[in-house]
Amino acid sequence: MKNIRNFCIIAHIDHGKSTLADRLLQITNTISDRDMMDQVLDDMDLEREKGITIKSHAIQINYKLGNEEYILNLIDTPGHVDFSYEVSRALAACEGALLLVDATQGIQAQTISNLYLAIDNNLEIIPVINKIDMDGAMIEEVEDQIVELIGCKREDILHASGRTGLGVEAVLEAIVKRIPSPKGDPHAPLQALIFDSVFNSFRGIIVYYRILQGSIKKGDKIKFVSTEQEYEADEVGILKLKMTEKSEVTCGDVGYIITGIKNAKEVKVGDTITKVDNPCTEGIRGFQEVKPMVFAGIFPVVTEDFEELRDCMDKLQLNDASLTFELETSQALGFGFRCGFLGMLHMEIIQERLEREFNQTVITTVPNVSFIAYTTKGEKIIVNNPTEMPDPVRIETIEEPFIKAQIITKPDYIGNIMTLCLGKRGNLVNQSYLTPTRVELSFEMPLTEIVFDFYDKLKSQTRGYASFDYHPIGNRESDIVKMDILLNGDKVDALSALIHRMRANDFGRKLCEKLKELVPRQQFQIAIQAAIGAKVVARETISAMRKDVTAKCYGGDISRKRKLLEKQKEGKKRMRQIGNVEIPQEAFLAVLKLDE
């Protein structure tokens, strides 16, 4: 055990985590040159296309230092704020972390929040400045920032370049010398933490774990503590680039187990594995529950595909423990799911994965956050969906979630950021200069305002030079109203939204204009209205397609023409009463892109 090291790489998005992981694997010959490619641990097409890591990936490296052989278990983590739950799970399985900082960018928002996550888990932090071979590298400035942030000595900071492999040997040495070996008793009852799982259509569910006490052999009878389900270990092993079977995985190691589980609900990330004949006294504690930030409905385009979509969601949840969902029905869209996501990027990724990995075409409704409504009788109602909103007459107060946003940028863009955040109902809490060229702004803002397009706008206002991170700070009272969209007097529940009264009129007007472009014309007139309660705040009318019924009347008495027009008018009136308006899929997507 003294020769095992478990570590992960944490950093802000785009600071070179996956590239450094590639070099570590290449230098230690874990991967042959033939199998080598960029982002070798990112096995999803989406990750390669977008150049980001979405899932944490574990791999075992063998490294020789002096005459000693060491086993290094590396977990590469995502950098985007929406996937911080993946990072927290990776940290729970490690004793140390490489904190990577880009030499050209310096410390950014996500660097700080990931560092705090690591400190909370009592990990040994090794600061590394990456991309030192770049022309714009500001090595001394970045060193000053790291010393100020962590309080380490200058000589403790390592310099490396993931692209060229410069300084990577020193990083490997530091991992062996500075990160402590795992503690635990190999002879104690088995206690292993599940930190991830994947679905394989041939083998069932494959569970990844980190052993804290004891060991696990092939053929052992095991059980999961929280679900109390018992299984037999058909195969155990370690994670190289491919899974490598072993007869035994010992204390302190990271490995996988296949037991032929087919039901996704039986595996919970954060659960404890133990043996049936010699169980541990209690499960491992301290694994946080995921808190979804953004809610949206996901519905199949064809209602008959609902059961198939349910299976796909179960399999996807295995691979992404931060996705939560429950059943929902909508008058406009039929059966579907109310899903909780960690952010808008997370929502986009789930939608893409459903389409690519499971061939499911889905309709996504307007995303919104979770509100708390207090009624006049003193009841507390949690509102995740506009249809759950109680009648305005019964509502005493409504609270909406607030976040603390941390933005790090160049001083030139302070004005733009202030205008953007204050326009989104934000309050400036703090402004401090980290260095003469970097300023940190802290705002308290409602989460509702961030959900749609805040991240994109921030990037365009600052030409990509601002980094953004947030964490929830609780709920506050707010003037939230429910806006309904009516087509010919019928409510379309899938387009309803909960919105601040101050922005409701503007939002309603834009939405009606957008729907006017997208809803196809009918034989009868269609009224599109945005209403708050009984009050209509915006209206657009789609005129009817008119057939020229008087074309056959030439000359003669005007009353003949009038009679035909009256007959047409009656027909239109009747058609309008019984006519259905089809809403195209683009209409649901249009709501997300209103400000473009």
Coordinates of C-alpha atoms in Angstrom, one line a residue:
M1 CA 0.0 0.0 0.0
K2 CA 2.9 2.4 0.7
N3 CA 3.6 2.5 -3.1
I4 CA 0.0 3.5 -4.1
R5 CA -0.8 7.2 -4.9
N6 CA -4.4 8.3 -5.7
F7 CA -4.6 11.8 -7.2
C8 CA -6.7 13.9 -9.6
I9 CA -6.1 17.0 -11.7
I10 CA -8.2 20.1 -11.0
A11 CA -8.3 23.4 -12.9
H12 CA -10.4 26.0 -14.6
I13 CA -11.9 25.0 -18.0
D14 CA -9.3 25.0 -20.8
H15 CA -6.2 25.1 -18.6
G16 CA -4.8 21.9 -20.0
K17 CA -5.9 19.1 -17.6
S18 CA -6.5 16.5 -20.4
T19 CA -3.3 17.4 -22.2
L20 CA -1.2 17.0 -19.1
A21 CA -2.9 13.7 -18.4
D22 CA -2.0 12.6 -22.0
R23 CA 1.7 13.4 -21.3
L24 CA 1.7 11.6 -17.9
L25 CA 0.3 8.4 -19.7
Q26 CA 2.8 8.7 -22.5
I27 CA 5.9 9.3 -20.5
T28 CA 5.1 6.3 -18.2
N29 CA 4.4 4.1 -21.2
T30 CA 0.9 3.4 -19.9
I31 CA -0.3 3.9 -23.4
S32 CA 1.6 2.8 -26.5
D33 CA 2.4 5.5 -29.1
R34 CA 0.1 3.6 -31.5
D35 CA -2.9 4.2 -29.2
M36 CA -1.9 7.7 -28.3
M37 CA -4.2 10.6 -29.4
D38 CA -5.3 14.0 -28.0
Q39 CA -7.7 13.8 -25.0
V40 CA -7.1 10.1 -24.8
L41 CA -9.2 9.7 -21.6
D42 CA -12.2 11.6 -23.1
D43 CA -14.1 8.7 -24.7
M44 CA -17.3 10.6 -25.7
D45 CA -17.5 12.1 -29.2
L46 CA -19.1 15.2 -27.6
E47 CA -16.0 15.7 -25.4
R48 CA -13.7 15.7 -28.4
E49 CA -15.9 18.0 -30.5
K50 CA -16.3 20.6 -27.8
G51 CA -12.8 20.2 -26.4
I52 CA -14.1 19.8 -22.9
T53 CA -14.1 17.0 -20.3
I54 CA -17.7 16.1 -19.2
K55 CA -17.0 12.9 -17.2
S56 CA -14.2 12.1 -14.7
H57 CA -12.0 9.3 -16.0
A58 CA -9.8 7.0 -13.9
I59 CA -6.7 5.2 -15.1
Q60 CA -3.8 3.4 -13.4
I61 CA -0.2 4.3 -14.2
N62 CA 2.9 2.2 -13.2
Y63 CA 5.9 4.4 -12.5
K64 CA 9.4 3.6 -11.4
L65 CA 11.4 6.0 -9.2
G66 CA 14.8 4.9 -8.0
N67 CA 14.4 1.1 -7.4
E68 CA 10.8 1.4 -6.3
E69 CA 7.7 0.6 -8.4
Y70 CA 4.8 2.9 -7.7
I71 CA 1.1 2.6 -8.7
L72 CA -0.5 5.9 -9.5
N73 CA -4.3 6.1 -9.9
L74 CA -5.1 9.3 -11.9
I75 CA -8.6 10.8 -12.2
D76 CA -8.9 13.5 -14.8
T77 CA -11.8 15.9 -13.9
P78 CA -14.0 18.4 -15.8
G79 CA -13.3 22.1 -15.5
H80 CA -16.7 23.7 -16.3
V81 CA -18.8 25.0 -13.4
D82 CA -21.8 22.8 -14.4
F83 CA -19.8 19.6 -13.7
S84 CA -18.4 20.5 -10.3
Y85 CA -20.3 17.4 -8.9
E86 CA -18.1 15.2 -11.0
V87 CA -15.1 16.9 -9.5
S88 CA -16.4 16.5 -5.9
R89 CA -16.8 12.7 -6.6
A90 CA -13.3 12.4 -8.0
L91 CA -11.8 14.2 -4.9
A92 CA -13.6 11.8 -2.6
A93 CA -11.5 9.0 -4.1
C94 CA -8.1 10.7 -3.8
E95 CA -5.4 11.8 -1.3
G96 CA -3.9 14.5 -3.4
A97 CA -4.6 16.9 -6.3
L98 CA -2.6 18.7 -9.0
L99 CA -3.9 22.2 -9.1
L100 CA -3.2 23.4 -12.7
V101 CA -2.9 27.1 -13.6
D102 CA -2.5 28.3 -17.2
A103 CA 0.6 30.5 -17.5
T104 CA -1.1 32.8 -20.0
Q105 CA -4.4 33.2 -18.1
G106 CA -3.5 33.1 -14.4
I107 CA -5.9 32.1 -11.7
Q108 CA -9.5 32.1 -12.7
A109 CA -12.9 31.6 -10.9
Q110 CA -13.1 27.8 -11.3
T111 CA -9.5 27.4 -10.1
I112 CA -10.5 28.9 -6.8
S113 CA -13.7 27.0 -6.3
N114 CA -12.1 23.6 -7.2
L115 CA -9.2 24.4 -4.8
Y116 CA -11.7 25.0 -2.0
L117 CA -13.4 21.7 -2.8
A118 CA -10.0 19.9 -2.5
I119 CA -9.1 21.7 0.8
D120 CA -12.5 20.6 2.2
N121 CA -11.5 17.0 1.5
N122 CA -8.1 17.5 3.2
L123 CA -6.1 16.7 0.0
E124 CA -2.4 17.4 -0.5
I125 CA -2.3 20.2 -3.2
I126 CA 0.6 20.3 -5.7
P127 CA 0.5 23.6 -7.6
V128 CA 1.6 23.3 -11.3
I129 CA 1.9 26.2 -13.8
N130 CA 1.0 24.7 -17.2
K131 CA 1.7 26.0 -20.8
I132 CA 5.1 27.6 -19.9
D133 CA 6.2 27.2 -23.5
M134 CA 3.5 29.7 -24.8
D135 CA 4.6 33.1 -26.0
G136 CA 2.3 35.0 -23.6
A137 CA 3.3 33.0 -20.5
M138 CA 3.5 35.3 -17.4
I139 CA 5.3 32.8 -15.1
E140 CA 6.3 35.1 -12.3
E141 CA 3.0 36.9 -12.1
V142 CA 1.1 33.6 -11.9
E143 CA 3.6 32.4 -9.2
D144 CA 2.7 35.4 -7.2
Q145 CA -1.0 34.7 -7.5
I146 CA -0.6 31.0 -6.5
V147 CA 1.6 32.0 -3.4
E148 CA -1.1 34.5 -2.4
L149 CA -3.9 32.0 -2.9
I150 CA -2.4 28.8 -1.3
G151 CA 0.2 30.3 0.9
C152 CA 2.9 27.8 -0.3
K153 CA 6.6 28.5 -1.0
R154 CA 7.7 29.6 -4.5
E155 CA 10.0 26.6 -4.8
D156 CA 7.0 24.2 -4.3
I157 CA 5.4 25.4 -7.5
L158 CA 6.2 23.2 -10.5
H159 CA 6.5 24.4 -14.1
A160 CA 5.3 22.2 -16.9
S161 CA 4.0 22.1 -20.5
G162 CA 1.4 19.4 -21.2
R163 CA 1.9 20.0 -25.0
T164 CA 5.7 19.4 -25.2
G165 CA 6.1 17.2 -22.1
L166 CA 8.5 19.7 -20.5
G167 CA 8.7 19.3 -16.7
V168 CA 6.3 16.3 -16.6
E169 CA 9.0 14.1 -15.0
A170 CA 9.2 16.5 -12.1
V171 CA 5.4 16.4 -11.7
L172 CA 5.5 12.6 -11.5
E173 CA 8.3 12.8 -8.8
A174 CA 6.3 15.3 -6.8
I175 CA 3.2 13.1 -6.9
V176 CA 5.3 10.2 -5.4
K177 CA 7.1 12.4 -2.8
R178 CA 4.4 14.8 -1.7
I179 CA 1.1 12.9 -1.9
P180 CA 0.6 10.6 1.1
S181 CA -0.1 6.9 0.5
P182 CA -3.6 5.6 1.3
K183 CA -4.3 4.7 4.9
G184 CA -6.5 1.7 5.7
D185 CA -6.3 -1.8 7.0
P186 CA -6.1 -4.6 4.3
H187 CA -7.3 -7.2 6.9
A188 CA -10.3 -5.2 8.1
P189 CA -13.9 -5.8 6.7
L190 CA -14.3 -4.6 3.1
Q191 CA -15.3 -0.9 2.8
A192 CA -15.3 0.5 -0.7
L193 CA -16.7 3.8 -2.0
I194 CA -18.6 3.8 -5.3
F195 CA -17.6 7.0 -7.2
D196 CA -18.9 6.2 -10.7
S197 CA -20.8 3.6 -12.8
V198 CA -21.4 2.9 -16.5
F199 CA -23.8 0.8 -18.4
N200 CA -22.6 -1.9 -20.8
S201 CA -25.2 -3.6 -22.9
F202 CA -23.4 -7.0 -22.7
R203 CA -22.1 -7.0 -19.1
G204 CA -24.8 -5.0 -17.3
I205 CA -23.7 -2.2 -14.9
I206 CA -20.0 -1.8 -14.3
V207 CA -19.3 -0.1 -10.9
Y208 CA -16.1 1.9 -10.2
Y209 CA -15.0 2.1 -6.6
R210 CA -12.1 3.0 -4.3
I211 CA -11.3 0.6 -1.5
L212 CA -10.7 2.2 1.9
Q213 CA -10.5 -0.9 4.0
G214 CA -10.1 -4.6 3.3
S215 CA -9.9 -6.2 -0.2
I216 CA -12.2 -7.8 -2.8
K217 CA -11.7 -11.0 -4.7
K218 CA -13.4 -12.6 -7.7
G219 CA -16.3 -14.7 -6.6
D220 CA -16.8 -12.9 -3.3
K221 CA -20.4 -12.4 -2.1
I222 CA -20.8 -8.6 -1.8
K223 CA -23.6 -6.2 -0.8
F224 CA -24.4 -2.5 -1.3
V225 CA -25.0 -0.9 2.1
S226 CA -27.7 1.6 1.3
T227 CA -29.8 -0.6 -1.1
E228 CA -29.0 -3.8 0.9
Q229 CA -28.8 -5.8 -2.4
E230 CA -26.5 -8.8 -2.5
Y231 CA -24.5 -9.9 -5.5
E232 CA -21.6 -12.1 -6.5
A233 CA -18.4 -10.5 -7.9
D234 CA -18.2 -12.1 -11.4
E235 CA -15.2 -10.0 -12.3
V236 CA -12.9 -7.5 -10.5
G237 CA -10.0 -5.6 -11.8
I238 CA -8.2 -2.3 -12.3
L239 CA -8.7 0.5 -14.8
K240 CA -6.0 0.8 -17.4
L241 CA -6.9 2.3 -20.8
K242 CA -9.2 -0.8 -21.0
M243 CA -10.4 -2.7 -18.0
T244 CA -7.8 -5.2 -16.8
E245 CA -9.0 -8.2 -14.9
K246 CA -7.3 -9.2 -11.6
S247 CA -8.0 -12.0 -9.1
E248 CA -7.9 -9.5 -6.2
V249 CA -8.1 -5.7 -5.7
T250 CA -6.6 -4.6 -2.5
C251 CA -6.9 -1.7 0.0
G252 CA -6.1 1.8 -1.2
D253 CA -6.6 0.8 -4.9
V254 CA -9.2 2.0 -7.5
G255 CA -10.9 -0.7 -9.5
Y256 CA -14.1 -1.9 -11.1
I257 CA -16.5 -4.7 -10.4
I258 CA -19.0 -6.5 -12.7
T259 CA -21.9 -8.4 -11.0
G260 CA -24.4 -8.6 -13.8
I261 CA -26.7 -5.9 -12.4
K262 CA -29.3 -4.9 -15.0
N263 CA -31.5 -2.5 -13.0
A264 CA -30.1 1.1 -12.9
K265 CA -31.9 1.9 -9.6
E266 CA -29.8 -0.6 -7.6
V267 CA -26.5 1.3 -8.0
K268 CA -26.1 4.6 -6.2
V269 CA -23.0 6.8 -6.5
G270 CA -21.6 7.4 -3.0
D271 CA -22.8 4.0 -1.7
T272 CA -20.5 1.6 0.1
I273 CA -19.7 -1.9 -1.0
T274 CA -19.0 -4.5 1.7
K275 CA -18.9 -8.4 2.0
V276 CA -22.0 -10.4 3.0
D277 CA -20.1 -12.8 5.4
N278 CA -18.0 -10.1 7.1
P279 CA -19.7 -6.7 6.7
C280 CA -18.4 -3.3 7.8
T281 CA -20.3 -1.7 10.7
E282 CA -21.3 1.5 8.8
G283 CA -21.3 3.0 5.3
I284 CA -18.8 5.7 4.3
R285 CA -20.1 9.2 5.1
G286 CA -19.5 12.6 3.7
F287 CA -20.8 12.2 0.1
Q288 CA -22.9 15.2 -0.8
E289 CA -26.3 14.8 -2.5
V290 CA -26.5 16.5 -5.8
K291 CA -28.5 19.7 -5.9
P292 CA -30.1 20.5 -9.3
M293 CA -30.1 24.1 -10.2
V294 CA -32.2 24.2 -13.4
F295 CA -35.3 22.3 -14.2
A296 CA -36.8 21.5 -17.6
G297 CA -39.3 19.0 -19.0
I298 CA -38.1 16.4 -21.5
F299 CA -40.8 14.8 -23.7
P300 CA -40.6 12.3 -26.5
V301 CA -41.7 13.7 -29.9
V302 CA -44.0 10.7 -30.4
T303 CA -45.9 9.8 -27.3
E304 CA -45.6 6.1 -27.9
D305 CA -41.8 6.3 -27.4
F306 CA -42.3 7.2 -23.7
E307 CA -41.3 3.8 -22.2
E308 CA -38.2 3.7 -24.5
L309 CA -37.2 7.2 -23.2
R310 CA -37.6 6.0 -19.6
D311 CA -35.1 3.2 -20.2
C312 CA -32.7 5.6 -21.9
M313 CA -32.9 8.1 -19.0
D314 CA -32.2 5.3 -16.5
K315 CA -29.1 4.3 -18.4
L316 CA -27.9 7.9 -18.8
Q317 CA -28.4 8.5 -15.0
L318 CA -25.9 5.7 -14.3
N319 CA -23.3 7.4 -16.3
D320 CA -24.2 10.9 -15.0
A321 CA -25.2 10.8 -11.3
S322 CA -25.9 14.5 -11.3
L323 CA -29.0 14.1 -13.5
T324 CA -32.3 13.8 -11.5
F325 CA -35.7 13.2 -13.1
E326 CA -39.4 12.4 -12.2
L327 CA -42.5 11.7 -14.2
E328 CA -44.6 14.6 -15.5
T329 CA -47.6 15.0 -17.8
S330 CA -48.4 18.0 -20.0
Q331 CA -51.6 18.8 -21.9
A332 CA -49.7 19.9 -24.9
L333 CA -46.9 17.3 -25.0
G334 CA -48.3 14.2 -23.2
F335 CA -46.1 12.0 -20.9
G336 CA -42.5 13.0 -20.2
F337 CA -40.0 13.8 -17.4
R338 CA -39.2 16.8 -15.2
C339 CA -35.4 16.8 -15.1
G340 CA -33.0 18.6 -12.8
F341 CA -29.7 19.8 -14.3
L342 CA -26.7 21.5 -12.8
G343 CA -26.8 24.2 -15.4
M344 CA -27.6 25.1 -19.0
L345 CA -24.5 23.4 -20.5
H346 CA -25.4 20.2 -18.6
M347 CA -28.9 20.4 -20.1
E348 CA -27.5 20.8 -23.6
I349 CA -25.1 17.8 -23.1
I350 CA -27.9 15.5 -21.8
Q351 CA -30.1 16.4 -24.8
E352 CA -27.2 15.7 -27.2
R353 CA -26.3 12.4 -25.5
L354 CA -30.0 11.3 -25.7
E355 CA -29.9 11.9 -29.4
R356 CA -26.5 10.4 -30.2
E357 CA -26.2 7.5 -27.8
F358 CA -29.8 6.4 -27.7
N359 CA -31.3 7.9 -30.9
Q360 CA -34.0 9.7 -28.9
T361 CA -35.4 12.9 -30.4
V362 CA -36.9 14.9 -27.6
I363 CA -38.7 18.2 -27.0
T364 CA -37.3 20.3 -24.1
T365 CA -39.5 22.9 -22.4
V366 CA -38.5 26.3 -21.0
P367 CA -35.9 25.8 -18.3
N368 CA -36.7 27.3 -14.9
V369 CA -35.4 27.2 -11.3
S370 CA -37.1 26.0 -8.1
F371 CA -39.2 28.6 -6.2
I372 CA -40.8 28.3 -2.8
A373 CA -44.4 29.7 -2.4
Y374 CA -45.9 30.3 1.0
T375 CA -49.7 30.3 1.0
T376 CA -52.1 32.5 3.2
K377 CA -52.7 29.4 5.3
G378 CA -49.0 29.1 6.0
E379 CA -48.3 26.1 3.8
K380 CA -44.9 25.8 2.1
I381 CA -45.1 24.7 -1.6
I382 CA -42.0 23.9 -3.6
V383 CA -42.6 25.0 -7.3
N384 CA -40.4 23.3 -9.8
N385 CA -42.8 23.7 -12.6
P386 CA -45.1 26.7 -13.6
T387 CA -48.2 24.3 -13.5
E388 CA -47.5 23.7 -9.7
M389 CA -47.8 27.4 -8.9
P390 CA -50.8 28.0 -6.6
D391 CA -53.5 30.5 -7.4
P392 CA -52.2 34.1 -7.0
V393 CA -55.1 34.8 -4.5
R394 CA -53.7 32.1 -2.2
I395 CA -50.1 33.2 -2.3
E396 CA -48.7 35.2 0.7
T397 CA -45.0 35.4 -0.5
I398 CA -42.7 33.7 -3.0
E399 CA -39.0 33.1 -2.5
E400 CA -36.5 32.5 -5.3
P401 CA -33.0 31.1 -5.1
F402 CA -30.1 33.5 -5.0
I403 CA -26.5 32.8 -5.8
K404 CA -23.1 34.4 -5.2
A405 CA -21.4 35.0 -8.5
Q406 CA -17.7 35.4 -8.6
I407 CA -16.3 36.9 -11.8
I408 CA -12.6 37.4 -12.5
T409 CA -11.6 39.7 -15.4
K410 CA -9.4 42.5 -16.7
P411 CA -10.0 46.0 -15.3
D412 CA -11.0 47.2 -18.8
Y413 CA -14.3 45.3 -18.7
I414 CA -15.6 46.2 -15.2
G415 CA -18.1 48.7 -16.7
N416 CA -19.6 46.1 -19.1
I417 CA -19.9 43.5 -16.4
M418 CA -21.5 46.0 -14.0
T419 CA -24.1 46.9 -16.6
L420 CA -24.8 43.3 -17.4
C421 CA -25.1 42.1 -13.8
L422 CA -27.2 45.1 -12.5
G423 CA -29.5 44.6 -15.5
K424 CA -30.0 41.0 -14.3
R425 CA -31.1 42.3 -10.8
G426 CA -27.7 41.7 -9.3
N427 CA -26.1 43.6 -6.3
L428 CA -22.3 44.2 -6.2
V429 CA -21.0 42.8 -2.9
N430 CA -17.2 43.1 -3.3
Q431 CA -14.6 44.3 -5.8
S432 CA -10.9 43.5 -5.2
Y433 CA -7.8 43.6 -7.3
L434 CA -5.9 40.3 -7.2
T435 CA -3.1 41.8 -9.3
P436 CA -2.9 45.2 -11.2
T437 CA -4.3 43.4 -14.3
R438 CA -6.9 41.1 -12.6
V439 CA -10.0 42.1 -10.7
E440 CA -12.5 40.0 -8.8
L441 CA -16.1 41.1 -8.7
S442 CA -18.6 39.4 -6.4
F443 CA -22.4 39.8 -7.0
E444 CA -25.5 38.5 -5.3
M445 CA -28.0 37.6 -8.1
P446 CA -31.2 35.6 -8.6
L447 CA -30.5 32.2 -10.2
T448 CA -33.4 32.8 -12.7
E449 CA -31.5 35.5 -14.4
I450 CA -28.4 33.3 -14.9
V451 CA -30.2 30.4 -16.3
F452 CA -30.8 31.6 -19.9
D453 CA -28.0 33.4 -21.6
F454 CA -25.9 35.0 -18.8
Y455 CA -22.8 33.0 -19.5
D456 CA -22.8 33.7 -23.3
K457 CA -23.4 37.4 -22.7
L458 CA -20.6 37.6 -20.2
K459 CA -18.2 36.1 -22.7
S460 CA -19.2 38.5 -25.5
Q461 CA -19.1 41.6 -23.3
T462 CA -15.6 40.8 -22.1
R463 CA -14.3 39.2 -25.4
G464 CA -13.8 35.9 -23.5
Y465 CA -11.6 37.4 -20.8
A466 CA -14.0 36.8 -17.8
S467 CA -14.3 33.7 -15.9
F468 CA -17.4 32.9 -13.9
D469 CA -18.3 30.7 -11.0
Y470 CA -21.2 30.6 -8.6
H471 CA -22.6 28.8 -5.5
P472 CA -26.1 29.0 -4.0
I473 CA -26.7 31.3 -0.9
G474 CA -30.3 30.4 -0.1
N475 CA -33.8 31.8 -1.0
R476 CA -35.0 35.4 -0.8
E477 CA -38.5 37.0 -1.2
S478 CA -39.3 38.2 -4.7
D479 CA -42.1 39.4 -6.9
I480 CA -42.5 36.4 -9.2
V481 CA -45.5 35.9 -11.5
K482 CA -46.7 33.1 -13.7
M483 CA -47.0 34.0 -17.4
D484 CA -49.3 31.9 -19.5
I485 CA -49.2 31.8 -23.3
L486 CA -52.7 31.4 -24.9
L487 CA -53.4 30.3 -28.4
N488 CA -57.0 31.1 -29.3
G489 CA -57.8 31.3 -25.7
D490 CA -56.3 27.9 -24.8
K491 CA -53.3 27.8 -22.4
V492 CA -50.2 26.0 -23.7
D493 CA -48.8 24.7 -20.5
A494 CA -45.4 23.8 -22.0
L495 CA -44.7 27.4 -22.8
S496 CA -45.7 28.8 -19.4
A497 CA -42.9 30.6 -17.5
L498 CA -42.3 31.9 -14.0
I499 CA -40.7 35.3 -14.2
H500 CA -40.1 38.5 -12.2
R501 CA -42.9 41.0 -12.6
M502 CA -40.5 43.7 -13.7
R503 CA -39.5 41.7 -16.8
A504 CA -42.8 40.1 -17.6
N505 CA -44.2 42.6 -20.1
D506 CA -41.0 42.7 -22.1
F507 CA -40.6 38.9 -22.1
G508 CA -44.3 38.4 -23.1
R509 CA -44.1 40.8 -26.0
K510 CA -40.9 39.2 -27.4
L511 CA -42.3 35.7 -27.0
C512 CA -45.6 36.5 -28.8
E513 CA -43.6 38.1 -31.7
K514 CA -41.4 35.0 -32.0
L515 CA -44.4 32.7 -31.9
K516 CA -46.1 34.7 -34.6
E517 CA -43.1 33.9 -36.9
L518 CA -43.1 30.2 -36.0
V519 CA -46.7 29.0 -35.8
P520 CA -48.0 28.1 -39.2
R521 CA -51.0 30.0 -40.6
Q522 CA -54.4 28.3 -40.6
Q523 CA -57.7 28.8 -42.5
F524 CA -58.8 30.9 -39.4
Q525 CA -57.3 33.7 -37.4
I526 CA -55.1 32.8 -34.5
A527 CA -54.7 35.1 -31.5
I528 CA -51.4 34.6 -29.5
Q529 CA -51.6 36.2 -26.0
A530 CA -49.3 36.4 -23.1
A531 CA -51.3 36.8 -19.8
I532 CA -50.5 37.2 -16.1
G533 CA -53.6 35.8 -14.4
A534 CA -56.5 37.4 -16.2
K535 CA -54.6 40.4 -17.5
V536 CA -53.3 40.1 -21.1
V537 CA -49.9 41.9 -21.3
A538 CA -49.1 41.2 -25.0
R539 CA -50.9 40.0 -28.1
E540 CA -50.1 39.2 -31.7
T541 CA -52.5 38.0 -34.4
I542 CA -51.8 35.5 -37.1
S543 CA -54.1 36.4 -40.0
A544 CA -56.1 33.7 -41.7
M545 CA -55.3 32.2 -45.1
R546 CA -58.2 33.6 -47.2
K547 CA -59.7 31.8 -50.1
D548 CA -61.2 34.2 -52.7
V549 CA -64.8 32.9 -52.7
T550 CA -66.2 35.8 -54.8
A551 CA -63.9 35.0 -57.8
K552 CA -66.7 33.3 -59.7
C553 CA -69.1 36.3 -59.3
Y554 CA -68.6 38.7 -62.1
G555 CA -70.9 41.7 -62.4
G556 CA -74.5 41.2 -61.1
D557 CA -76.0 42.1 -57.8
I558 CA -73.6 42.9 -54.8
S559 CA -75.9 40.9 -52.5
R560 CA -74.6 37.6 -54.2
K561 CA -71.0 38.5 -53.2
R562 CA -72.1 39.5 -49.7
K563 CA -74.0 36.2 -49.2
L564 CA -70.9 34.2 -50.1
L565 CA -68.7 36.3 -47.8
E566 CA -71.2 35.9 -45.0
K567 CA -71.2 32.1 -45.6
Q568 CA -67.3 32.1 -45.4
K569 CA -67.4 34.2 -42.3
E570 CA -69.7 31.6 -40.6
G571 CA -67.4 28.8 -41.7
K572 CA -64.3 30.5 -40.3
K573 CA -66.1 31.2 -37.0
R574 CA -67.0 27.5 -36.6
M575 CA -63.6 26.4 -37.7
R576 CA -62.0 28.7 -35.1
Q577 CA -64.1 27.1 -32.3
I578 CA -63.1 23.5 -33.2
G579 CA -59.8 24.1 -34.9
N580 CA -56.5 22.9 -33.3
V581 CA -53.3 24.8 -33.6
E582 CA -50.2 22.7 -34.0
I583 CA -47.1 24.1 -32.3
P584 CA -43.9 23.2 -34.1
Q585 CA -40.9 22.0 -32.1
E586 CA -38.9 25.2 -33.0
A587 CA -41.4 27.2 -30.9
F588 CA -40.2 25.5 -27.7
L589 CA -36.6 26.1 -28.6
A590 CA -37.3 29.7 -29.6
V591 CA -38.0 30.6 -26.0
L592 CA -34.4 29.8 -25.1
K593 CA -33.0 32.1 -27.8
L594 CA -35.3 35.2 -27.3
D595 CA -32.6 37.8 -26.9
E596 CA -30.6 36.9 -30.0

